[in-house]
């Protein structure tokens, strides 16, 4: 999997719709097409995620469902894929007598990066050094995702340990911990309840860190805004159509809302790829006739 942040920022989203893409590098794209903006001069995806009541409602809905699912469990069941499992034939890690935990991505799952996206809303292309500077200094210009604070509080009250698994850099662990706690979402302790890119040799792939967490805990729920927050297998080079299909396969469908919970993010990430014909297959193309414009 690519770095979670920045592999397709909103400035590249339109370019991504025009050319086929696989896993996109963290470096700036070589060709940036002007990003679509609203009449207010703010990218539509940012307006939706950071300002709309609809996005807040979708987030609260996901968090309410997650808490309800965990509360209704009588026998803890792991939702982390076991080593060697596939999406076609999923198997789950054993829980045994391990204590319960719920595992969450950080950026745009529990934490809204309002300060960084304000800066990015001007059309600035993705910059890894700029993001690293944000990790180091953007501690107070953040806010909880709607519904996250209440949900994490309820999970902890049920005796479920909250664990964060983020692709922020391990070198910035102290600052990431501070940002999470400044938003009221902590505690977060690196190596205990906070796992970061650099904690193993897998870079931005999260399965290794998930295995580390699952060795200590029975992970009863996971939440994220990217499919890689649930398994790296989703980012194993599939076309957009194949990736969308596997999400809807019988073996995987049963997990959405029943252990795996997705938060909305139309601003950046692995969802934002696909050529025009991949997004709209030729069989469904339509255009008006008889000179209608």
Coordinates of C-alpha atoms in Angstrom, one line a residue:
X1 CA 0.0 0.0 0.0
X2 CA 1.1 3.6 -0.7
X3 CA 1.5 6.1 2.0
X4 CA -1.9 6.8 3.4
X5 CA -1.6 10.6 3.2
X6 CA -1.0 12.3 -0.1
X7 CA -0.9 9.6 -2.7
X8 CA -3.8 11.2 -4.5
X9 CA -4.6 14.6 -3.0
X10 CA -7.6 16.5 -4.2
X11 CA -5.4 18.5 -6.6
X12 CA -4.6 15.3 -8.5
X13 CA -8.1 13.8 -8.3
X14 CA -9.2 15.1 -11.8
X15 CA -5.9 14.0 -13.3
X16 CA -6.5 10.6 -11.7
X17 CA -9.9 10.5 -13.5
X18 CA -8.2 11.0 -16.8
X19 CA -5.4 8.5 -16.7
X20 CA -5.2 5.0 -15.4
X21 CA -3.5 4.7 -12.0
X22 CA -2.3 2.0 -9.7
X23 CA -0.6 2.8 -6.5
X24 CA 0.5 6.4 -6.7
X25 CA 3.8 7.6 -5.3
X26 CA 3.9 10.2 -2.5
X27 CA 5.8 12.5 -4.8
X28 CA 3.9 15.2 -6.6
X29 CA 2.3 14.1 -9.8
X30 CA 4.0 15.1 -13.0
X31 CA 0.9 16.5 -14.5
X32 CA -1.7 18.3 -12.4
X33 CA -5.0 19.3 -14.0
X34 CA -6.8 22.2 -12.5
X35 CA -8.9 20.9 -9.6
X36 CA -12.7 21.5 -9.7
X37 CA -13.8 24.2 -7.2
X38 CA -17.2 25.3 -6.1
X39 CA -18.6 28.8 -6.5
X40 CA -17.1 29.5 -3.1
X41 CA -13.6 28.6 -4.2
X42 CA -13.3 25.5 -2.0
X43 CA -12.9 22.0 -3.5
X44 CA -16.1 20.1 -3.4
X45 CA -14.7 17.1 -1.5
X46 CA -13.3 19.4 1.2
X47 CA -16.7 21.2 1.5
X48 CA -18.4 17.9 2.0
X49 CA -16.0 16.3 4.4
X50 CA -15.1 19.3 6.6
X51 CA -18.2 21.4 6.5
X52 CA -21.4 19.5 5.5
X53 CA -24.0 18.2 7.8
X54 CA -24.3 15.2 5.5
X55 CA -20.7 14.1 6.2
X56 CA -21.1 14.6 9.9
X57 CA -24.2 12.5 9.8
X58 CA -22.5 9.7 7.9
X59 CA -19.6 9.7 10.4
X60 CA -21.9 9.7 13.4
X61 CA -23.9 6.9 11.8
X62 CA -20.8 4.8 11.4
X63 CA -19.6 5.4 15.0
X64 CA -23.1 4.6 16.4
X65 CA -23.2 1.4 14.5
X66 CA -19.7 0.4 15.6
X67 CA -20.5 1.0 19.3
X68 CA -23.8 -0.9 18.9
X69 CA -22.0 -3.9 17.3
X70 CA -19.4 -4.1 20.0
X71 CA -22.0 -3.8 22.8
X72 CA -24.2 -6.5 21.3
X73 CA -21.3 -9.1 21.1
X74 CA -21.7 -12.0 23.5
X75 CA -18.5 -13.8 22.5
X76 CA -15.6 -11.7 21.3
X77 CA -14.7 -12.4 17.7
X78 CA -11.6 -11.1 15.9
X79 CA -12.0 -9.0 12.8
X80 CA -8.3 -9.2 11.8
X81 CA -7.5 -11.5 8.9
X82 CA -5.2 -14.3 9.9
X83 CA -1.8 -14.7 8.2
X84 CA -2.2 -16.4 4.8
X85 CA -5.9 -15.6 4.6
X86 CA -7.3 -14.1 1.3
X87 CA -10.2 -11.9 0.6
X88 CA -11.8 -14.8 -1.3
X89 CA -11.3 -17.1 1.7
X90 CA -11.0 -15.0 4.8
X91 CA -9.9 -16.5 8.1
X92 CA -9.6 -14.6 11.3
X93 CA -7.1 -14.5 14.1
X94 CA -7.9 -16.4 17.2
X95 CA -8.9 -14.5 20.3
X96 CA -8.5 -17.0 23.1
X97 CA -8.5 -15.2 26.4
X98 CA -6.9 -12.0 25.1
X99 CA -8.5 -8.7 26.2
X100 CA -10.7 -6.8 23.7
X101 CA -9.6 -3.9 21.6
X102 CA -10.9 -1.8 18.7
X103 CA -8.4 -0.5 16.2
X104 CA -8.7 2.8 14.3
X105 CA -6.8 4.8 11.7
X106 CA -6.1 8.4 12.7
X107 CA -6.3 10.9 9.8
X108 CA -9.9 11.5 8.7
X109 CA -11.0 8.5 10.8
X110 CA -10.8 9.9 14.3
X111 CA -9.0 13.2 13.6
X112 CA -9.8 15.9 11.0
X113 CA -6.7 17.7 9.7
X114 CA -8.4 21.0 9.4
X115 CA -5.2 23.2 9.4
X116 CA -3.4 21.1 6.8
X117 CA -6.5 21.0 4.5
X118 CA -7.0 24.7 4.9
X119 CA -3.5 25.2 3.5
X120 CA -4.0 22.6 0.8
X121 CA -7.4 24.1 -0.3
X122 CA -5.5 26.8 -2.3
X123 CA -4.5 24.2 -4.9
X124 CA -1.1 23.5 -3.5
X125 CA 0.3 20.1 -4.9
X126 CA 1.1 17.3 -2.5
X127 CA 4.4 17.7 -0.7
X128 CA 5.8 15.0 1.6
X129 CA 8.0 17.5 3.5
X130 CA 5.0 19.7 4.0
X131 CA 3.0 16.8 5.4
X132 CA 5.9 15.9 7.7
X133 CA 5.9 19.5 9.0
X134 CA 2.2 19.3 9.6
X135 CA 2.7 16.1 11.7
X136 CA 5.3 17.9 13.7
X137 CA 3.5 21.2 14.3
X138 CA -0.2 20.8 13.5
X139 CA -1.1 19.7 17.0
X140 CA -3.9 22.1 17.8
X141 CA -5.4 22.8 14.4
X142 CA -7.4 19.5 14.4
X143 CA -10.8 18.4 15.5
X144 CA -12.4 15.0 16.3
X145 CA -14.4 13.4 13.5
X146 CA -18.1 13.8 14.4
X147 CA -19.1 10.9 16.6
X148 CA -15.6 9.7 17.3
X149 CA -15.2 11.2 20.8
X150 CA -18.5 9.8 22.1
X151 CA -17.8 6.4 20.6
X152 CA -14.2 6.0 21.9
X153 CA -15.5 7.1 25.4
X154 CA -18.2 4.4 25.2
X155 CA -15.8 1.7 24.0
X156 CA -13.4 2.4 26.9
X157 CA -16.3 2.4 29.4
X158 CA -17.1 -1.1 28.1
X159 CA -13.5 -2.2 28.8
X160 CA -12.4 -2.2 25.2
X161 CA -8.9 -0.8 24.7
X162 CA -8.7 1.8 21.9
X163 CA -5.7 1.3 19.6
X164 CA -4.6 3.7 16.8
X165 CA -2.9 2.3 13.7
X166 CA -1.7 5.2 11.6
X167 CA 0.6 5.9 8.7
X168 CA 2.0 8.9 10.4
X169 CA 5.7 8.6 10.9
X170 CA 7.1 6.9 14.0
X171 CA 9.7 9.8 14.1
X172 CA 6.8 12.1 14.9
X173 CA 5.2 9.8 17.5
X174 CA 5.2 12.4 20.3
X175 CA 3.5 15.0 18.2
X176 CA 0.9 12.6 16.9
X177 CA 0.2 11.5 20.4
X178 CA -0.2 15.1 21.4
X179 CA -2.6 15.8 18.5
X180 CA -4.8 12.9 19.4
X181 CA -4.9 13.9 23.0
X182 CA -5.4 17.6 22.2
X183 CA -8.6 16.6 20.4
X184 CA -9.7 14.7 23.5
X185 CA -9.4 11.3 21.8
X186 CA -6.6 9.9 23.9
X187 CA -4.8 8.3 25.7
X188 CA -2.4 7.2 23.0
X189 CA 1.0 5.7 23.8
X190 CA 3.4 4.8 21.1
X191 CA 4.1 1.0 21.0
X192 CA 1.1 0.3 23.3
X193 CA -2.0 2.0 21.9
X194 CA -0.4 3.9 19.0
X195 CA 1.3 2.2 16.1
X196 CA 2.9 4.1 13.3
X197 CA 4.7 3.8 9.9
X198 CA 8.3 2.8 10.8
X199 CA 7.3 0.5 13.7
X200 CA 8.1 -2.4 11.4
X201 CA 9.8 -2.9 8.0
X202 CA 6.6 -2.7 6.0
X203 CA 6.4 1.0 5.5
X204 CA 2.8 2.2 5.0
X205 CA 1.4 -1.3 4.8
X206 CA -0.6 -1.9 7.9
X207 CA -0.9 -5.7 8.1
X208 CA 2.3 -6.2 10.1
X209 CA 1.2 -3.7 12.7
X210 CA -2.3 -5.2 12.8
X211 CA -0.6 -8.6 13.5
X212 CA 1.3 -7.0 16.3
X213 CA -1.9 -5.6 17.8
X214 CA -3.8 -8.9 17.3
X215 CA -1.1 -10.8 19.1
X216 CA -1.9 -8.8 22.2
X217 CA -5.6 -8.2 21.8
X218 CA -8.8 -9.7 20.5
X219 CA -9.6 -7.0 18.0
X220 CA -13.4 -6.8 17.9
X221 CA -13.8 -3.8 15.6
X222 CA -11.8 -1.7 13.2
X223 CA -12.5 1.7 11.6
X224 CA -10.9 3.6 8.8
X225 CA -11.4 5.8 5.7
X226 CA -9.3 3.6 3.4
X227 CA -9.7 -0.1 2.6
X228 CA -6.0 -0.5 3.6
X229 CA -7.2 0.2 7.1
X230 CA -8.8 -3.2 7.1
X231 CA -6.3 -5.3 5.0
X232 CA -3.4 -4.6 2.7
X233 CA -4.9 -7.2 0.3
X234 CA -7.4 -4.5 -0.9
X235 CA -4.4 -2.6 -2.4
X236 CA -2.7 -5.5 -4.1
X237 CA -2.8 -4.0 -7.6
X238 CA -6.4 -4.5 -8.5
X239 CA -8.1 -2.3 -11.1
X240 CA -10.8 0.0 -9.6
X241 CA -13.5 -2.3 -10.9
X242 CA -11.9 -5.4 -9.4
X243 CA -11.4 -3.6 -6.1
X244 CA -15.0 -2.5 -6.0
X245 CA -16.1 -6.0 -6.8
X246 CA -14.2 -7.7 -4.0
X247 CA -15.7 -5.3 -1.5
X248 CA -19.1 -6.6 -2.6
X249 CA -18.1 -10.3 -2.7
X250 CA -20.1 -12.5 -0.3
X251 CA -17.1 -13.3 1.9
X252 CA -16.4 -9.7 2.5
X253 CA -19.8 -8.1 2.4
X254 CA -20.7 -9.7 5.7
X255 CA -18.0 -7.7 7.5
X256 CA -19.1 -4.1 6.6
X257 CA -21.0 -2.9 9.6
X258 CA -20.2 -6.1 11.5
X259 CA -16.6 -5.5 12.6
X260 CA -15.4 -3.3 9.8
X261 CA -16.7 0.3 9.7
X262 CA -15.8 2.8 6.9
X263 CA -15.7 6.6 7.4
X264 CA -16.3 9.0 4.5
X265 CA -13.3 10.7 2.8
X266 CA -13.7 12.1 -0.7
X267 CA -10.6 14.4 -0.3
X268 CA -7.6 12.0 -0.7
X269 CA -6.6 8.4 -0.7
X270 CA -6.9 5.0 -2.5
X271 CA -10.5 5.6 -3.5
X272 CA -9.5 8.4 -5.9
X273 CA -8.4 6.6 -8.9
X274 CA -9.7 5.2 -12.2
X275 CA -9.8 6.4 -15.8
X276 CA -13.1 7.8 -17.2
X277 CA -13.9 4.5 -18.8
X278 CA -13.0 2.6 -15.6
X279 CA -15.4 4.8 -13.6
X280 CA -18.0 4.8 -16.3
X281 CA -17.8 1.5 -18.4
X282 CA -18.5 1.9 -22.1
X283 CA -21.7 -0.2 -21.8
X284 CA -23.4 2.5 -19.8
X285 CA -22.3 5.5 -21.8
X286 CA -25.1 7.9 -22.7
X287 CA -25.4 11.3 -24.4
X288 CA -28.5 13.4 -25.4
X289 CA -29.7 13.2 -29.0
X290 CA -31.4 15.6 -31.4
X291 CA -29.1 18.5 -30.7
X292 CA -29.9 18.8 -27.0
X293 CA -27.1 20.4 -25.1

